[in-house]
Amino acid sequence: MPGAGRASGVRRLRPQSSEEPPALEEDQDLLLAAAYVSDAQYNRNVPFETSPRAIRLYYFYNHWTMQVAIYFFICVDLSLALFEEPALFPLPFLATSIAEVLCLTVFFGRLVHFAKVTPQMVFWKDTKNICIMVTIALTLIDLIIYGSLEAVNIHSVRWSRALRPVFLINFPESRQIRRTFRSIRNTLPDILYVFLLFMFSVLIFSLMALKLFGDRGLRTVEGLPYFTNILEIAFELYVLVTTANSPDVMMPAYNFSWWYSLYFITYIIINTYIFMSVFLAVVYNNYRKHLKNEIRKLVYLKRHKMMEAFNILKVKVGSEFVVMEAQWRRLARTVMPHISSPHLELLLRISDEGQKGYVDKMNFLRLADLLNIQVVTMNIKRHPLEEWMPRVYQSSASLLVQRMVRHRIFVWVYDIIILINAIFIALDEKNPFISYAEWLFLSLYIIEIFLKLYTYEPRAYFGKKQFWNWFDTLIIVAALVATVANTTIQSASKYNSQQVLDIVLILRILRLLRVIVSIQRFRLIVTTLINIGPTILTFGGLILVVYYVFAIIGMEAFHGKVRFFDPNLTTPDALVCGNPALKDSAFARDKYCKNNFNDLASSFIVLMELTVVNQWHILAGGFALVTHQAAKLYFISFHVVVVILIVNIFIAFILEAFFVAYSLEKSEVETAIERKIQELGVGIQEEEMHDGKLVDNMDVKDSGFSGDDGDNKRKALKGLYFRIASKKYRTVDALLQQMFESEIAPEDEGPPLDEILNFSPSDIYPKAPNFENSA
């Protein structure tokens, strides 16, 4: 091993226990250090006991099977609303209650498991654990009360169902959703002042409207008095901010005198354009500030974990503390058991620049980031035809075909073919010429695939990481299936299934998605969206929580008030959605009967319609008619929480994440990896990848970097190459860290742990700024 001779004079800092064999103690130290590194790698912030038993329990707690199990039971618990009254698929109360009790038992078991690995004081001070225990207790109480009342035929409200998302939010696995909620909570005070000023503006304009139009005797289209009630005016003007009732709300006044249009124009400019823009600016600024604080805390906690691991394994070599190469290898293998030997040796070469036989503190601290970067190990193979018939494959005609396929003109030609194909798809399919042209286009696409397989090594072309090649081939196969199916259906005149025809049509149109594969800029944008997909899913979880709570409340308040009938029915009940209160209403006139809260699926669809905003006032007015005018507060609350707050935060964060991912510079760790790859002469340039030098992304045999001199090294590495996997990250936190890491120096270990946990956004900025730090 390089540097092994320097191991003499190394002194172990930690005295060996007289009660345990040295090897056993060393293994326990290694497991503890690996737990810290794994926490740093996946940004887990779970204080755990360091006893051998607690460490084994902690490894089991973090095992992927346990996490899958807990999410499975969370999904089961949330989906029970589909089977409970009002139900989409009704089940007896006994069946759903048994399922819920089973879920609560699993949640309680998970909580007990967590209590076994964390210090008692930490466990009981953690708000998440208290929330879970209180929710379990309240749910059991509600189940008992509801079941007892149902036994004597008394219907009550299942209020605890709205608490079910608490389990999704508060288990440690959902730290991304929890972080988003914390950022929203911290952003609320700043948004509140803007919202109060906005509502004050709406109230002022409402009073102005009452004085301007209240005594004019104006009537709406429905024949109702126009702007005579201050509460109705405030609601209509609030709706006008969303533009859902424009220009209808203005027309009675505008028809009376065109001067009154100036009132509405002024209102829209101030409240729709200025205030809504201010909302977005305030939300974006404050959310980014609190997110930045969260990420700074995350980075410092990661470094704190890595310092703990370093302190466990460090030994003294001369005047500095280091981790020996053998221990570093064992540690990396323990954290990532499936890492290939070439990959491990590459990371070791990066961490031990001078091949001294040990890793110093600064290089050790970036181990978690090194493990998070996807380094693809590749082995370039010869084309099978080159092995079977080398003379034919290397002939001048064969080489000409290969150069033609690799040339950019080949791509441009097929881009033009795709555009022409799009025009033909839009034309009348019944024309025989168009029908024959479909077969021509399909033949050209199949020829393209065969030419590429002839030029590129097939196993490389269909490698595990070659997403776009798989996508392109699947699209062509789908087009082939669609064309054959369409021809078969047309020839069998007696058989006509509209659903099958619809599927065939969709499969044929999907062929146009090959434009994404052909145009590099399109591929770059789609790849960026895929890379920020985990962050989008985080907000998907947030939206799910809010939708679920509002859906449960809506079902309890509005279920059965509106009913859907077959569209062909003309009975009085069908015309008023089963409720006489909706007679002559816009809700019934627009046939919105299916927009109801009679089950969870219908509730989610209504909430989605409210999020889109258009016509949401019609929905609110309809449910207000069948219950009480106060029901409008439910819809206004949903609009404030989802549209004004969450959607603005979602837009702000997606913009930030997309810009970072789209124009992302390589991190310091990625740069170090690529530099070492190039130094070792085992790298493939990105432009070579684009020009068609496809490689198979497979781990090769565990040869490692065994030779010390250049000749032996290149002999051992023959055919072995590495590259960074296109800016893909293992975790959402890795992308978030990239957004703000330039503002934290690599050598900054951060303050003590207690200070890190109590960071506030104001700590980010200097207390007394001067010219230098302001600049």
JSON list of N, CA and C in Angstrom, two decimals, residues 71 168-169 173-184 287 291 295 531-546 646 649-650 653-654 657 731-736:
[
{"chain": "A", "resi": 71, "resn": "TYR", "atom": "N", "xyz": [-43.70, 4.55, 5.02]},
{"chain": "A", "resi": 71, "resn": "TYR", "atom": "CA", "xyz": [-44.42, 5.31, 4.00]},
{"chain": "A", "resi": 71, "resn": "TYR", "atom": "C", "xyz": [-45.63, 4.53, 3.47]},
{"chain": "A", "resi": 168, "resn": "LEU", "atom": "N", "xyz": [-47.35, 12.15, 8.11]},
{"chain": "A", "resi": 168, "resn": "LEU", "atom": "CA", "xyz": [-46.51, 12.37, 6.94]},
{"chain": "A", "resi": 168, "resn": "LEU", "atom": "C", "xyz": [-45.48, 13.47, 7.20]},
{"chain": "A", "resi": 169, "resn": "ILE", "atom": "N", "xyz": [-45.88, 14.49, 7.94]},
{"chain": "A", "resi": 169, "resn": "ILE", "atom": "CA", "xyz": [-45.00, 15.63, 8.17]},
{"chain": "A", "resi": 169, "resn": "ILE", "atom": "C", "xyz": [-43.95, 15.34, 9.23]},
{"chain": "A", "resi": 173, "resn": "GLU", "atom": "N", "xyz": [-38.24, 10.86, 8.32]},
{"chain": "A", "resi": 173, "resn": "GLU", "atom": "CA", "xyz": [-38.02, 10.66, 6.89]},
{"chain": "A", "resi": 173, "resn": "GLU", "atom": "C", "xyz": [-38.55, 11.81, 6.04]},
{"chain": "A", "resi": 174, "resn": "SER", "atom": "N", "xyz": [-39.48, 12.60, 6.56]},
{"chain": "A", "resi": 174, "resn": "SER", "atom": "CA", "xyz": [-40.11, 13.67, 5.79]},
{"chain": "A", "resi": 174, "resn": "SER", "atom": "C", "xyz": [-39.50, 15.03, 6.09]},
{"chain": "A", "resi": 175, "resn": "ARG", "atom": "N", "xyz": [-38.19, 15.05, 6.25]},
{"chain": "A", "resi": 175, "resn": "ARG", "atom": "CA", "xyz": [-37.55, 16.31, 6.63]},
{"chain": "A", "resi": 175, "resn": "ARG", "atom": "C", "xyz": [-37.70, 17.39, 5.56]},
{"chain": "A", "resi": 176, "resn": "GLN", "atom": "N", "xyz": [-37.81, 16.98, 4.26]},
{"chain": "A", "resi": 176, "resn": "GLN", "atom": "CA", "xyz": [-37.97, 17.98, 3.21]},
{"chain": "A", "resi": 176, "resn": "GLN", "atom": "C", "xyz": [-39.29, 18.73, 3.35]},
{"chain": "A", "resi": 177, "resn": "ILE", "atom": "N", "xyz": [-40.38, 17.97, 3.56]},
{"chain": "A", "resi": 177, "resn": "ILE", "atom": "CA", "xyz": [-41.69, 18.61, 3.74]},
{"chain": "A", "resi": 177, "resn": "ILE", "atom": "C", "xyz": [-41.69, 19.45, 5.00]},
{"chain": "A", "resi": 178, "resn": "ARG", "atom": "N", "xyz": [-41.05, 18.94, 6.05]},
{"chain": "A", "resi": 178, "resn": "ARG", "atom": "CA", "xyz": [-40.99, 19.67, 7.31]},
{"chain": "A", "resi": 178, "resn": "ARG", "atom": "C", "xyz": [-40.21, 20.98, 7.13]},
{"chain": "A", "resi": 179, "resn": "ARG", "atom": "N", "xyz": [-39.14, 20.93, 6.37]},
{"chain": "A", "resi": 179, "resn": "ARG", "atom": "CA", "xyz": [-38.36, 22.14, 6.12]},
{"chain": "A", "resi": 179, "resn": "ARG", "atom": "C", "xyz": [-39.20, 23.17, 5.38]},
{"chain": "A", "resi": 180, "resn": "THR", "atom": "N", "xyz": [-39.99, 22.70, 4.42]},
{"chain": "A", "resi": 180, "resn": "THR", "atom": "CA", "xyz": [-40.84, 23.62, 3.67]},
{"chain": "A", "resi": 180, "resn": "THR", "atom": "C", "xyz": [-41.88, 24.27, 4.58]},
{"chain": "A", "resi": 181, "resn": "PHE", "atom": "N", "xyz": [-42.48, 23.48, 5.46]},
{"chain": "A", "resi": 181, "resn": "PHE", "atom": "CA", "xyz": [-43.45, 24.04, 6.41]},
{"chain": "A", "resi": 181, "resn": "PHE", "atom": "C", "xyz": [-42.79, 25.04, 7.35]},
{"chain": "A", "resi": 182, "resn": "ARG", "atom": "N", "xyz": [-41.57, 24.74, 7.79]},
{"chain": "A", "resi": 182, "resn": "ARG", "atom": "CA", "xyz": [-40.87, 25.69, 8.66]},
{"chain": "A", "resi": 182, "resn": "ARG", "atom": "C", "xyz": [-40.61, 27.00, 7.93]},
{"chain": "A", "resi": 183, "resn": "SER", "atom": "N", "xyz": [-40.19, 26.89, 6.68]},
{"chain": "A", "resi": 183, "resn": "SER", "atom": "CA", "xyz": [-39.92, 28.11, 5.91]},
{"chain": "A", "resi": 183, "resn": "SER", "atom": "C", "xyz": [-41.20, 28.92, 5.71]},
{"chain": "A", "resi": 184, "resn": "ILE", "atom": "N", "xyz": [-42.32, 28.24, 5.46]},
{"chain": "A", "resi": 184, "resn": "ILE", "atom": "CA", "xyz": [-43.59, 28.94, 5.32]},
{"chain": "A", "resi": 184, "resn": "ILE", "atom": "C", "xyz": [-43.98, 29.60, 6.63]},
{"chain": "A", "resi": 287, "resn": "TYR", "atom": "N", "xyz": [-38.88, 33.72, 1.72]},
{"chain": "A", "resi": 287, "resn": "TYR", "atom": "CA", "xyz": [-38.71, 32.27, 1.66]},
{"chain": "A", "resi": 287, "resn": "TYR", "atom": "C", "xyz": [-37.26, 31.92, 1.35]},
{"chain": "A", "resi": 291, "resn": "LEU", "atom": "N", "xyz": [-34.88, 29.78, 3.65]},
{"chain": "A", "resi": 291, "resn": "LEU", "atom": "CA", "xyz": [-34.30, 28.57, 3.07]},
{"chain": "A", "resi": 291, "resn": "LEU", "atom": "C", "xyz": [-32.78, 28.61, 3.16]},
{"chain": "A", "resi": 295, "resn": "ILE", "atom": "N", "xyz": [-30.32, 25.89, 4.89]},
{"chain": "A", "resi": 295, "resn": "ILE", "atom": "CA", "xyz": [-29.22, 25.21, 4.21]},
{"chain": "A", "resi": 295, "resn": "ILE", "atom": "C", "xyz": [-27.91, 25.48, 4.93]},
{"chain": "A", "resi": 531, "resn": "ASN", "atom": "N", "xyz": [-33.72, 16.61, -13.06]},
{"chain": "A", "resi": 531, "resn": "ASN", "atom": "CA", "xyz": [-32.79, 16.77, -11.93]},
{"chain": "A", "resi": 531, "resn": "ASN", "atom": "C", "xyz": [-33.43, 17.48, -10.74]},
{"chain": "A", "resi": 532, "resn": "ILE", "atom": "N", "xyz": [-34.33, 18.43, -11.02]},
{"chain": "A", "resi": 532, "resn": "ILE", "atom": "CA", "xyz": [-34.97, 19.12, -9.90]},
{"chain": "A", "resi": 532, "resn": "ILE", "atom": "C", "xyz": [-36.29, 18.45, -9.53]},
{"chain": "A", "resi": 533, "resn": "GLY", "atom": "N", "xyz": [-36.55, 17.27, -10.14]},
{"chain": "A", "resi": 533, "resn": "GLY", "atom": "CA", "xyz": [-37.77, 16.53, -9.83]},
{"chain": "A", "resi": 533, "resn": "GLY", "atom": "C", "xyz": [-37.99, 16.27, -8.35]},
{"chain": "A", "resi": 534, "resn": "PRO", "atom": "N", "xyz": [-36.94, 15.83, -7.60]},
{"chain": "A", "resi": 534, "resn": "PRO", "atom": "CA", "xyz": [-37.13, 15.60, -6.16]},
{"chain": "A", "resi": 534, "resn": "PRO", "atom": "C", "xyz": [-37.59, 16.84, -5.41]},
{"chain": "A", "resi": 535, "resn": "THR", "atom": "N", "xyz": [-37.10, 18.03, -5.81]},
{"chain": "A", "resi": 535, "resn": "THR", "atom": "CA", "xyz": [-37.56, 19.24, -5.13]},
{"chain": "A", "resi": 535, "resn": "THR", "atom": "C", "xyz": [-39.02, 19.52, -5.44]},
{"chain": "A", "resi": 536, "resn": "ILE", "atom": "N", "xyz": [-39.43, 19.22, -6.69]},
{"chain": "A", "resi": 536, "resn": "ILE", "atom": "CA", "xyz": [-40.84, 19.39, -7.05]},
{"chain": "A", "resi": 536, "resn": "ILE", "atom": "C", "xyz": [-41.70, 18.43, -6.25]},
{"chain": "A", "resi": 537, "resn": "LEU", "atom": "N", "xyz": [-41.22, 17.20, -6.05]},
{"chain": "A", "resi": 537, "resn": "LEU", "atom": "CA", "xyz": [-41.96, 16.22, -5.26]},
{"chain": "A", "resi": 537, "resn": "LEU", "atom": "C", "xyz": [-42.12, 16.68, -3.82]},
{"chain": "A", "resi": 538, "resn": "THR", "atom": "N", "xyz": [-41.13, 17.42, -3.32]},
{"chain": "A", "resi": 538, "resn": "THR", "atom": "CA", "xyz": [-41.25, 17.96, -1.96]},
{"chain": "A", "resi": 538, "resn": "THR", "atom": "C", "xyz": [-42.48, 18.85, -1.86]},
{"chain": "A", "resi": 539, "resn": "PHE", "atom": "N", "xyz": [-42.65, 19.74, -2.84]},
{"chain": "A", "resi": 539, "resn": "PHE", "atom": "CA", "xyz": [-43.83, 20.60, -2.83]},
{"chain": "A", "resi": 539, "resn": "PHE", "atom": "C", "xyz": [-45.09, 19.81, -3.15]},
{"chain": "A", "resi": 540, "resn": "GLY", "atom": "N", "xyz": [-44.93, 18.70, -3.89]},
{"chain": "A", "resi": 540, "resn": "GLY", "atom": "CA", "xyz": [-46.07, 17.82, -4.10]},
{"chain": "A", "resi": 540, "resn": "GLY", "atom": "C", "xyz": [-46.57, 17.27, -2.78]},
{"chain": "A", "resi": 541, "resn": "GLY", "atom": "N", "xyz": [-45.65, 16.90, -1.88]},
{"chain": "A", "resi": 541, "resn": "GLY", "atom": "CA", "xyz": [-46.05, 16.45, -0.55]},
{"chain": "A", "resi": 541, "resn": "GLY", "atom": "C", "xyz": [-46.73, 17.54, 0.24]},
{"chain": "A", "resi": 542, "resn": "LEU", "atom": "N", "xyz": [-46.21, 18.77, 0.11]},
{"chain": "A", "resi": 542, "resn": "LEU", "atom": "CA", "xyz": [-46.83, 19.91, 0.79]},
{"chain": "A", "resi": 542, "resn": "LEU", "atom": "C", "xyz": [-48.25, 20.14, 0.29]},
{"chain": "A", "resi": 543, "resn": "ILE", "atom": "N", "xyz": [-48.43, 20.12, -1.04]},
{"chain": "A", "resi": 543, "resn": "ILE", "atom": "CA", "xyz": [-49.76, 20.31, -1.62]},
{"chain": "A", "resi": 543, "resn": "ILE", "atom": "C", "xyz": [-50.69, 19.19, -1.19]},
{"chain": "A", "resi": 544, "resn": "LEU", "atom": "N", "xyz": [-50.18, 17.96, -1.14]},
{"chain": "A", "resi": 544, "resn": "LEU", "atom": "CA", "xyz": [-51.00, 16.82, -0.71]},
{"chain": "A", "resi": 544, "resn": "LEU", "atom": "C", "xyz": [-51.52, 17.03, 0.70]},
{"chain": "A", "resi": 545, "resn": "VAL", "atom": "N", "xyz": [-50.65, 17.50, 1.59]},
{"chain": "A", "resi": 545, "resn": "VAL", "atom": "CA", "xyz": [-51.06, 17.73, 2.99]},
{"chain": "A", "resi": 545, "resn": "VAL", "atom": "C", "xyz": [-52.18, 18.77, 3.04]},
{"chain": "A", "resi": 546, "resn": "VAL", "atom": "N", "xyz": [-52.00, 19.89, 2.35]},
{"chain": "A", "resi": 546, "resn": "VAL", "atom": "CA", "xyz": [-53.00, 20.98, 2.39]},
{"chain": "A", "resi": 546, "resn": "VAL", "atom": "C", "xyz": [-54.29, 20.53, 1.73]},
{"chain": "A", "resi": 646, "resn": "ILE", "atom": "N", "xyz": [-48.76, 29.21, -1.02]},
{"chain": "A", "resi": 646, "resn": "ILE", "atom": "CA", "xyz": [-48.00, 28.03, -1.44]},
{"chain": "A", "resi": 646, "resn": "ILE", "atom": "C", "xyz": [-47.61, 28.09, -2.91]},
{"chain": "A", "resi": 649, "resn": "ILE", "atom": "N", "xyz": [-44.77, 30.46, -3.32]},
{"chain": "A", "resi": 649, "resn": "ILE", "atom": "CA", "xyz": [-43.53, 29.86, -2.82]},
{"chain": "A", "resi": 649, "resn": "ILE", "atom": "C", "xyz": [-43.04, 28.79, -3.79]},
{"chain": "A", "resi": 650, "resn": "PHE", "atom": "N", "xyz": [-43.96, 28.01, -4.31]},
{"chain": "A", "resi": 650, "resn": "PHE", "atom": "CA", "xyz": [-43.60, 26.98, -5.28]},
{"chain": "A", "resi": 650, "resn": "PHE", "atom": "C", "xyz": [-42.95, 27.61, -6.51]},
{"chain": "A", "resi": 653, "resn": "PHE", "atom": "N", "xyz": [-39.45, 28.95, -5.57]},
{"chain": "A", "resi": 653, "resn": "PHE", "atom": "CA", "xyz": [-38.42, 27.93, -5.38]},
{"chain": "A", "resi": 653, "resn": "PHE", "atom": "C", "xyz": [-38.08, 27.23, -6.68]},
{"chain": "A", "resi": 654, "resn": "ILE", "atom": "N", "xyz": [-39.07, 26.93, -7.52]},
{"chain": "A", "resi": 654, "resn": "ILE", "atom": "CA", "xyz": [-38.80, 26.27, -8.78]},
{"chain": "A", "resi": 654, "resn": "ILE", "atom": "C", "xyz": [-37.95, 27.17, -9.68]},
{"chain": "A", "resi": 657, "resn": "ALA", "atom": "N", "xyz": [-34.43, 26.92, -8.17]},
{"chain": "A", "resi": 657, "resn": "ALA", "atom": "CA", "xyz": [-33.82, 25.61, -8.40]},
{"chain": "A", "resi": 657, "resn": "ALA", "atom": "C", "xyz": [-33.53, 25.39, -9.88]},
{"chain": "A", "resi": 731, "resn": "THR", "atom": "N", "xyz": [-29.55, 13.40, -3.41]},
{"chain": "A", "resi": 731, "resn": "THR", "atom": "CA", "xyz": [-30.54, 13.94, -2.49]},
{"chain": "A", "resi": 731, "resn": "THR", "atom": "C", "xyz": [-30.96, 15.34, -2.93]},
{"chain": "A", "resi": 732, "resn": "VAL", "atom": "N", "xyz": [-32.13, 15.77, -2.46]},
{"chain": "A", "resi": 732, "resn": "VAL", "atom": "CA", "xyz": [-32.59, 17.14, -2.67]},
{"chain": "A", "resi": 732, "resn": "VAL", "atom": "C", "xyz": [-31.63, 18.11, -1.99]},
{"chain": "A", "resi": 733, "resn": "ASP", "atom": "N", "xyz": [-31.14, 17.73, -0.80]},
{"chain": "A", "resi": 733, "resn": "ASP", "atom": "CA", "xyz": [-30.26, 18.61, -0.04]},
{"chain": "A", "resi": 733, "resn": "ASP", "atom": "C", "xyz": [-28.99, 18.95, -0.81]},
{"chain": "A", "resi": 734, "resn": "ALA", "atom": "N", "xyz": [-28.52, 18.00, -1.63]},
{"chain": "A", "resi": 734, "resn": "ALA", "atom": "CA", "xyz": [-27.30, 18.27, -2.39]},
{"chain": "A", "resi": 734, "resn": "ALA", "atom": "C", "xyz": [-27.51, 19.41, -3.37]},
{"chain": "A", "resi": 735, "resn": "LEU", "atom": "N", "xyz": [-28.68, 19.43, -4.02]},
{"chain": "A", "resi": 735, "resn": "LEU", "atom": "CA", "xyz": [-28.99, 20.54, -4.93]},
{"chain": "A", "resi": 735, "resn": "LEU", "atom": "C", "xyz": [-29.15, 21.84, -4.15]},
{"chain": "A", "resi": 736, "resn": "LEU", "atom": "N", "xyz": [-29.86, 21.79, -3.03]},
{"chain": "A", "resi": 736, "resn": "LEU", "atom": "CA", "xyz": [-30.05, 22.99, -2.23]},
{"chain": "A", "resi": 736, "resn": "LEU", "atom": "C", "xyz": [-28.72, 23.53, -1.73]}
]
